[in-house]
Coordinates of N, CA and C and ligand atoms in Angstrom, one line a residue:
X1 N 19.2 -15.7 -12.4 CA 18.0 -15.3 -11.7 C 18.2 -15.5 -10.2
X2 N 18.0 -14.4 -9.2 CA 17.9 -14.6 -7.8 C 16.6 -15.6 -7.2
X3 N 16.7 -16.5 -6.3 CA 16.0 -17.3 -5.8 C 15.1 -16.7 -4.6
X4 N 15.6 -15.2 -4.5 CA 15.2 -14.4 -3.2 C 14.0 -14.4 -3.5
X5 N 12.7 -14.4 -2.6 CA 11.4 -13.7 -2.4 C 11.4 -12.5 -1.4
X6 N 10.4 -12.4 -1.7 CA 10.0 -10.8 -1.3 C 8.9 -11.2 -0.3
X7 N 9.4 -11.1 1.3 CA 8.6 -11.2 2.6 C 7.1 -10.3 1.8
X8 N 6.0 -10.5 2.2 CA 4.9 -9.4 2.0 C 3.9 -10.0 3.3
X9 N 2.7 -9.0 3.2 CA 1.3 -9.9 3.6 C 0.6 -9.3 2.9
X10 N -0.7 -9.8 2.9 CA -2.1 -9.3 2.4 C -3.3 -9.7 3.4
X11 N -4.3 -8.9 3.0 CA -5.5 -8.5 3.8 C -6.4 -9.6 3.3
X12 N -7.1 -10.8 4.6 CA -8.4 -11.3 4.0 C -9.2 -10.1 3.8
X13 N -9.4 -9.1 4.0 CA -10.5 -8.4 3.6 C -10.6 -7.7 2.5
X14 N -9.4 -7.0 2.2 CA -9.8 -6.1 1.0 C -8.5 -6.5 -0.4
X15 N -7.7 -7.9 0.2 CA -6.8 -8.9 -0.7 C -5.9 -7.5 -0.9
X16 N -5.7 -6.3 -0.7 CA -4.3 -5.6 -0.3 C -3.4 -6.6 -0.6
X17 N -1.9 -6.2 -0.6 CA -0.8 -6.3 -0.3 C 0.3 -5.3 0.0
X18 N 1.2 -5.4 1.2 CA 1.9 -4.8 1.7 C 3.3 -5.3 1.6
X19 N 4.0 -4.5 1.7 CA 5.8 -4.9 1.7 C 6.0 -3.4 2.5
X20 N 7.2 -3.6 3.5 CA 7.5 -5.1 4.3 C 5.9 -5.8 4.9
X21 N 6.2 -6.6 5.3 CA 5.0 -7.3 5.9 C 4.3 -6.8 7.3
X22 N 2.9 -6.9 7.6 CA 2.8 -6.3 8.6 C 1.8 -7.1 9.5
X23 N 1.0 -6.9 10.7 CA 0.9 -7.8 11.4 C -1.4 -7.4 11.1
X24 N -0.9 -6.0 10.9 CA -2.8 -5.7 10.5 C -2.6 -4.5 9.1
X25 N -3.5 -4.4 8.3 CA -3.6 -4.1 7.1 C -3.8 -2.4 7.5
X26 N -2.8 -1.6 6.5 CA -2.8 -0.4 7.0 C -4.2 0.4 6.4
X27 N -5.1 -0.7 5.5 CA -6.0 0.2 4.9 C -7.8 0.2 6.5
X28 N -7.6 -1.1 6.6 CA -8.8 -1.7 7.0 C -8.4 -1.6 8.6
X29 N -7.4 -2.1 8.8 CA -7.3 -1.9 10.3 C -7.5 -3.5 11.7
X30 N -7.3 -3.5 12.6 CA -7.2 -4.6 13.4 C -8.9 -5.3 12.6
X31 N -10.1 -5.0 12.1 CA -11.2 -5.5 12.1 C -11.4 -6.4 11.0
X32 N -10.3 -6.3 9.6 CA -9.4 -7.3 9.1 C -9.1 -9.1 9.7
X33 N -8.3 -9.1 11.1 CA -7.5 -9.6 11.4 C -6.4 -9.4 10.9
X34 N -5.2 -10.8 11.4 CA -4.2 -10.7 11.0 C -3.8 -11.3 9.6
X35 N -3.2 -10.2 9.1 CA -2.5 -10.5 7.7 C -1.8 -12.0 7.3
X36 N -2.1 -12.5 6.2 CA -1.7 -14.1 5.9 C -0.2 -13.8 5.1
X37 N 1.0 -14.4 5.7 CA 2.0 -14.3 5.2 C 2.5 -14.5 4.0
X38 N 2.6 -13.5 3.0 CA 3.2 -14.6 1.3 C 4.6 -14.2 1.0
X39 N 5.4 -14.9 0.0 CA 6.0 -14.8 -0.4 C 6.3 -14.2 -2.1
X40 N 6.5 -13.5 -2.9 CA 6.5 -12.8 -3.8 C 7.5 -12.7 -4.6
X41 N 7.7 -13.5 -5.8 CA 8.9 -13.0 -6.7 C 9.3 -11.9 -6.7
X42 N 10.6 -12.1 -7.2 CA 11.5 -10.4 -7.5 C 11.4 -10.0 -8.0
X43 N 10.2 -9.6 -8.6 CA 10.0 -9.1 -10.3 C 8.8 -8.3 -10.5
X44 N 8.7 -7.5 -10.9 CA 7.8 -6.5 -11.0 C 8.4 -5.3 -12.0
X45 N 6.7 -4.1 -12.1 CA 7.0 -3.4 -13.3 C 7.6 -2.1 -12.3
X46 N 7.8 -1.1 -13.3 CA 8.1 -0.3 -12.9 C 7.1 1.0 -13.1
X47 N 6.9 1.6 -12.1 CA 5.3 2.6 -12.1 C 5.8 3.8 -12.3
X48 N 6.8 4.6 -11.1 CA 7.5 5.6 -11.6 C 9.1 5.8 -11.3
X49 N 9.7 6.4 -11.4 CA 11.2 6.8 -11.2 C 11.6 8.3 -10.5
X50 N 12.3 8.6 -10.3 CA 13.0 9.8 -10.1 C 14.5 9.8 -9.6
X51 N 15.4 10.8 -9.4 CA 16.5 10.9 -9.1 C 16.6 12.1 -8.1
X52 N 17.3 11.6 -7.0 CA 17.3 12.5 -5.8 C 18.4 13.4 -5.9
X53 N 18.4 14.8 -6.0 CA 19.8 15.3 -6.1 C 20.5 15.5 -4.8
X54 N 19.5 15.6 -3.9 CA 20.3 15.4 -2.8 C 19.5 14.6 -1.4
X55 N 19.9 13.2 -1.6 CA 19.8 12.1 -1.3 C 19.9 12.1 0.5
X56 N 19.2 11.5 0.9 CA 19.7 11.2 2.6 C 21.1 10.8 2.9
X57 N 21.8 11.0 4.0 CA 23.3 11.1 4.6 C 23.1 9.6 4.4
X58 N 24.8 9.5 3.9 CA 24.8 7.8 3.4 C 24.8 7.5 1.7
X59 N 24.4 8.1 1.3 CA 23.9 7.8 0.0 C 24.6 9.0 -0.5
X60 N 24.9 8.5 -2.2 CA 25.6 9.6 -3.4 C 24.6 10.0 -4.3
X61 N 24.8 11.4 -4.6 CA 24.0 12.0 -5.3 C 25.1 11.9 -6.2
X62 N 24.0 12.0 -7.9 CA 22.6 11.7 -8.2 C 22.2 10.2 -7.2
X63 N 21.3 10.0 -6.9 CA 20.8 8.6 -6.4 C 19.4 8.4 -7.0
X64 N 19.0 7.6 -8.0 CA 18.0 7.0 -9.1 C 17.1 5.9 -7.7
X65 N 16.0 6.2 -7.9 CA 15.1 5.7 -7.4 C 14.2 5.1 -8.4
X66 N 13.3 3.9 -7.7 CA 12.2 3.2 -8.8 C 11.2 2.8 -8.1
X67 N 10.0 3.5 -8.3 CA 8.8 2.9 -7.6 C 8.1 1.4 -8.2
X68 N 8.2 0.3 -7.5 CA 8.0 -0.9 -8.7 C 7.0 -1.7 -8.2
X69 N 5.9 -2.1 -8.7 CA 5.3 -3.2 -8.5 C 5.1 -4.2 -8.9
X70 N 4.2 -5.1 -8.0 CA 5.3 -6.6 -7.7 C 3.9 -7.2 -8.4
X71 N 3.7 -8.4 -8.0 CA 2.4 -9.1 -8.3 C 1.9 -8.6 -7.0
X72 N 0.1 -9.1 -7.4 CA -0.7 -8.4 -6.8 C -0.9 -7.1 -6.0
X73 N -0.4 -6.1 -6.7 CA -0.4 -4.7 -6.3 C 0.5 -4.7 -5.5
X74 N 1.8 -4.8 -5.0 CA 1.8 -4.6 -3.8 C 3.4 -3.2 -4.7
X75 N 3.6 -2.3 -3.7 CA 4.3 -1.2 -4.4 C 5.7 -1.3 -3.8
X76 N 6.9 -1.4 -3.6 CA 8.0 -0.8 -3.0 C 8.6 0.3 -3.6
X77 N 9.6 0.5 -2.8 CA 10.4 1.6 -3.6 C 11.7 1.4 -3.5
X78 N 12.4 1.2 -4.5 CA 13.7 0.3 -4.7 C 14.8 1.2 -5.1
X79 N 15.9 1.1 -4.8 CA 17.5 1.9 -4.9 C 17.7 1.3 -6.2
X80 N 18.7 2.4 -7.1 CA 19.3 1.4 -8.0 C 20.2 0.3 -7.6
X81 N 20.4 -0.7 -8.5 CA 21.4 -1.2 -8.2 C 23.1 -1.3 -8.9
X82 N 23.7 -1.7 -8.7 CA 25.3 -1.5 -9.4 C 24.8 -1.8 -10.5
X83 N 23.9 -3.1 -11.1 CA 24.2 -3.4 -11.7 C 22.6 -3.1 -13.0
X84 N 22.0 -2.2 -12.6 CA 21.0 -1.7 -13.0 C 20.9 -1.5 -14.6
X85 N 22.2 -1.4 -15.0 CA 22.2 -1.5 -16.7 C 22.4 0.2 -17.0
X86 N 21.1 0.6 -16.7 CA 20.5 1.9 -17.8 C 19.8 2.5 -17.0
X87 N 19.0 3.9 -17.0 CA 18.4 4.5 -16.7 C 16.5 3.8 -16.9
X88 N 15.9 3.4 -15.9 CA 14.4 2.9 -16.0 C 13.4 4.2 -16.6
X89 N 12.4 3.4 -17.4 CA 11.8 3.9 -17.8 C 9.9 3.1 -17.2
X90 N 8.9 4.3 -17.3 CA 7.8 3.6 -16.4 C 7.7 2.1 -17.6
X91 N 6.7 1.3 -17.0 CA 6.7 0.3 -17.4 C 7.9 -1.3 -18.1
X92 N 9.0 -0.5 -17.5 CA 9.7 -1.4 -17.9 C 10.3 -3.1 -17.0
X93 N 10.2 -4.2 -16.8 CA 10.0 -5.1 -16.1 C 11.4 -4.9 -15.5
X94 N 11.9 -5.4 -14.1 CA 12.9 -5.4 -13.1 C 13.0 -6.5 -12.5
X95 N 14.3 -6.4 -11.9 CA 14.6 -8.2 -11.1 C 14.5 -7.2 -9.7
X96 N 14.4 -7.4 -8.9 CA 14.8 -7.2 -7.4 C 15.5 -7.9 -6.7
X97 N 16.8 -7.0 -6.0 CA 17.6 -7.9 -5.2 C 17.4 -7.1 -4.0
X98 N 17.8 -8.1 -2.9 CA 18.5 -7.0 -1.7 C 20.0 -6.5 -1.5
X99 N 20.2 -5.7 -1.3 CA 21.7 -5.0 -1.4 C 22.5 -5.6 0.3
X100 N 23.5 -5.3 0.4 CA 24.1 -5.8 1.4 C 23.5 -5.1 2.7
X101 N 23.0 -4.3 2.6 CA 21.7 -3.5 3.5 C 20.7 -3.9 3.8
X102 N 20.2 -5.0 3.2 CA 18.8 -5.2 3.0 C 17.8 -4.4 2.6
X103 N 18.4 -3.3 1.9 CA 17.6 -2.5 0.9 C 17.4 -3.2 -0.6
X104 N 15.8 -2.9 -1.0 CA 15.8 -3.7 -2.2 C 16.5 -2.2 -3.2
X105 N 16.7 -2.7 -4.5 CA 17.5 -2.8 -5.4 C 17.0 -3.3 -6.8
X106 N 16.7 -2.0 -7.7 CA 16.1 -2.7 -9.1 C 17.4 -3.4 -10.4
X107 N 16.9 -4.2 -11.0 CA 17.8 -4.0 -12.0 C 17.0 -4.6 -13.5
X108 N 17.3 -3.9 -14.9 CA 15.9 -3.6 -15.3 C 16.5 -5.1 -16.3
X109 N 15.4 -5.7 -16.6 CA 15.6 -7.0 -17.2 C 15.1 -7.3 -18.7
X110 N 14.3 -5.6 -19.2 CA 14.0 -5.9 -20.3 C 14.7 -4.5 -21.0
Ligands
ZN1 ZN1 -7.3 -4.6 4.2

């Protein structure tokens, strides 16, 4: 198991969560305040998937994408990773790593 967390924030006002973290809540706005810093396991489900056939410069097609959620709502959108196993299916639970990019990276754990 990675010991990495997942920078986020959330909104005193409407308890949102964001990834990456941000300084005012993109729903509510400066009238919020500033967003309270958390920290977030690597682990979350998985909401949807797709495969990009032709991926941004940098990247190899096929390139498998995973839309995943973390605890308390908060959404990223994660690269596979090397070590990904298999093809994700929705609802199936994930580890998150960051890649040598600092791109997160699913890998499915159930
Ligand atoms: Zn908010």
């Amino acid at each position: 198991m990675s010991e990495q967390t997942i920078s986020s924030s959330k909104c005193k006002m409407c308890n949102r969560v964001v990834v990456p973290p941000r300084e005012t809540c993109p729903y509510c706005g400066k009238k919020a305040g500033p967003m309270e810093q958390i920290e977030l396991p690597p682990v979350g489900t998985v909401q949807s998937y797709t495969t990009l056939q032709m991926p941004p410069e940098g990247f190899k097609a096929p390139l498998p994408m995973a839309l995943v959620e973390l605890e308390q709502g908060a959404l990223i959108l994660c690269l596979t990773s090397e070590h990904a196993g298999r093809q994700v299916n929705i609802g199936d639970s994930v580890e998150i790593e960051l890649d040598t990019e600092g791109r997160f990276c699913y890998r499915v754990i159930t």
